[in-house]
Amino acid sequence: MATMISSSSTVNLPMTVKTNSFSTSPSSSINSKHILPSQLPCTPTNHGLSLRYDGNPLRCRHRRSPQSTNSANFQVLASATVEPLKIMISGAPASGKGTQCELIKEKYGLVHIAAGDLLRAEIAAGSENGKRAKEHMEKGQLVPDEIVVTMVKERLSQPDSQENGWLLDGYPRSLSQATALKKYGFQPDLFILLEVPEDTLVERVVGRRLDPVTGKIYHVKYSPPETDEIAARLTKRFDDTEEKVKLRLKTHHHNVEAVLSLYEDVTVEVNGSVNKEDVFAQIDVALTNLLEQRKSALGSLAA
Ligand code: AP5
């Protein structure tokens, strides 16, 4: 009897992402880290077939799980689908995470889950968690794990995130948050790290404005509103002052290394100090490569 991978099957594949070939702007640069096949997990499919890296970067070895050893043949259908992307984006306060997420979401259709937005929604709803969260946010501190971890985990578990893929913004921010996520089985395919010098960050925070109607992010100098009507309704975040951003930066520096160490193998560093289109172009290359790798690996699996 043949073991079949149906048209709805997905396969997790090892891949190599090389993003340093980006060249749309001379001012843009990307300090890429290669994502090596050996550094990514090989996850068995629910049909007992997985790919395993065998030391040769150009070759993957098919491995059958113990449950499938009685099957004489494998048949893999060419119409198998590519698994949705799971992406994390990280960086200091105002490094441009939210701005890039707007662009990534528009092109790749991922579900954008921003820890800060979830917390601000709790504050706006006047919940007990919201009240507690605000006390910490006003001091530029991390909100305690018992509030944040469950909130993010529940959002990641919802059907839209599972079906379309997710884009996690501003989480995890500590080792304990990263460990909790791993325990629940949420691991990223790619960890995007936006690099921006500190003096630029302060200027970005102080000039940031938000449109309460569309949720769009503006900046008085770098991304001004399109019309007077929009300009008139823009708001400022309560923690967007020079004094508070310095506290937020301190918290960021205190935690960032521990988080990075967990995702080193799938991290791509992006120069976030250029204009937003050029930042996105770098990210776009990394995501396109990732999808291409998956598609071609699926194709060779089906061949
Ligand atoms: P959060 O809301 O996540 O804030 P943050 O990390 O400080 O990041 P920001 O939202 O300020 O900036 P961003 O990187 O999204 O930049 P943006 O695109 O808006 O968190 C707030 C607080 O909530 C935390 O301090 C903490 O207390 C709590 N919290 C959140 N997550 C938590 C967690 N996991 N655990 C515990 N507590 C948590 O851009 C900024 C400005 O720059 C905009 O005006 C934009 O137009 C402009 N801009 C963007 N890109 C460019 C560019 N390339 N060139 C010029 N201008 C640009």
Coordinates of N, CA, C and O in Angstrom, one line a residue, residues 19 63 75 81 103 154 209 258 271 281:
T19 N 20.9 36.8 1.9 CA 20.3 38.0 1.6 C 21.3 39.1 1.2 O 20.9 40.2 1.0
R63 N 13.8 10.6 5.1 CA 13.9 9.7 6.2 C 12.4 9.2 6.5 O 11.5 10.1 6.6
Q75 N 4.5 8.0 -2.5 CA 4.0 8.8 -3.7 C 3.8 10.2 -3.2 O 3.0 10.4 -2.2
T81 N 1.3 21.8 -0.7 CA 1.4 23.2 -0.5 C 2.6 23.6 0.4 O 3.0 22.8 1.2
L103 N 4.1 46.8 5.7 CA 4.6 46.4 4.4 C 4.6 44.9 4.1 O 4.2 44.4 3.1
E154 N -2.3 32.9 22.8 CA -3.7 32.7 22.4 C -3.9 33.3 21.0 O -4.5 32.7 20.1
R209 N 3.5 59.6 15.1 CA 2.1 59.9 15.2 C 1.3 58.7 14.7 O 1.8 58.0 13.8
A258 N 20.1 37.9 25.2 CA 19.6 36.6 25.6 C 18.6 36.1 24.6 O 18.6 34.9 24.2
N271 N 19.7 46.5 7.9 CA 20.0 47.9 8.1 C 18.7 48.7 8.2 O 18.1 48.9 7.1
A281 N 12.9 46.5 1.2 CA 13.5 45.7 0.1 C 14.5 44.6 0.6 O 14.5 43.5 0.1

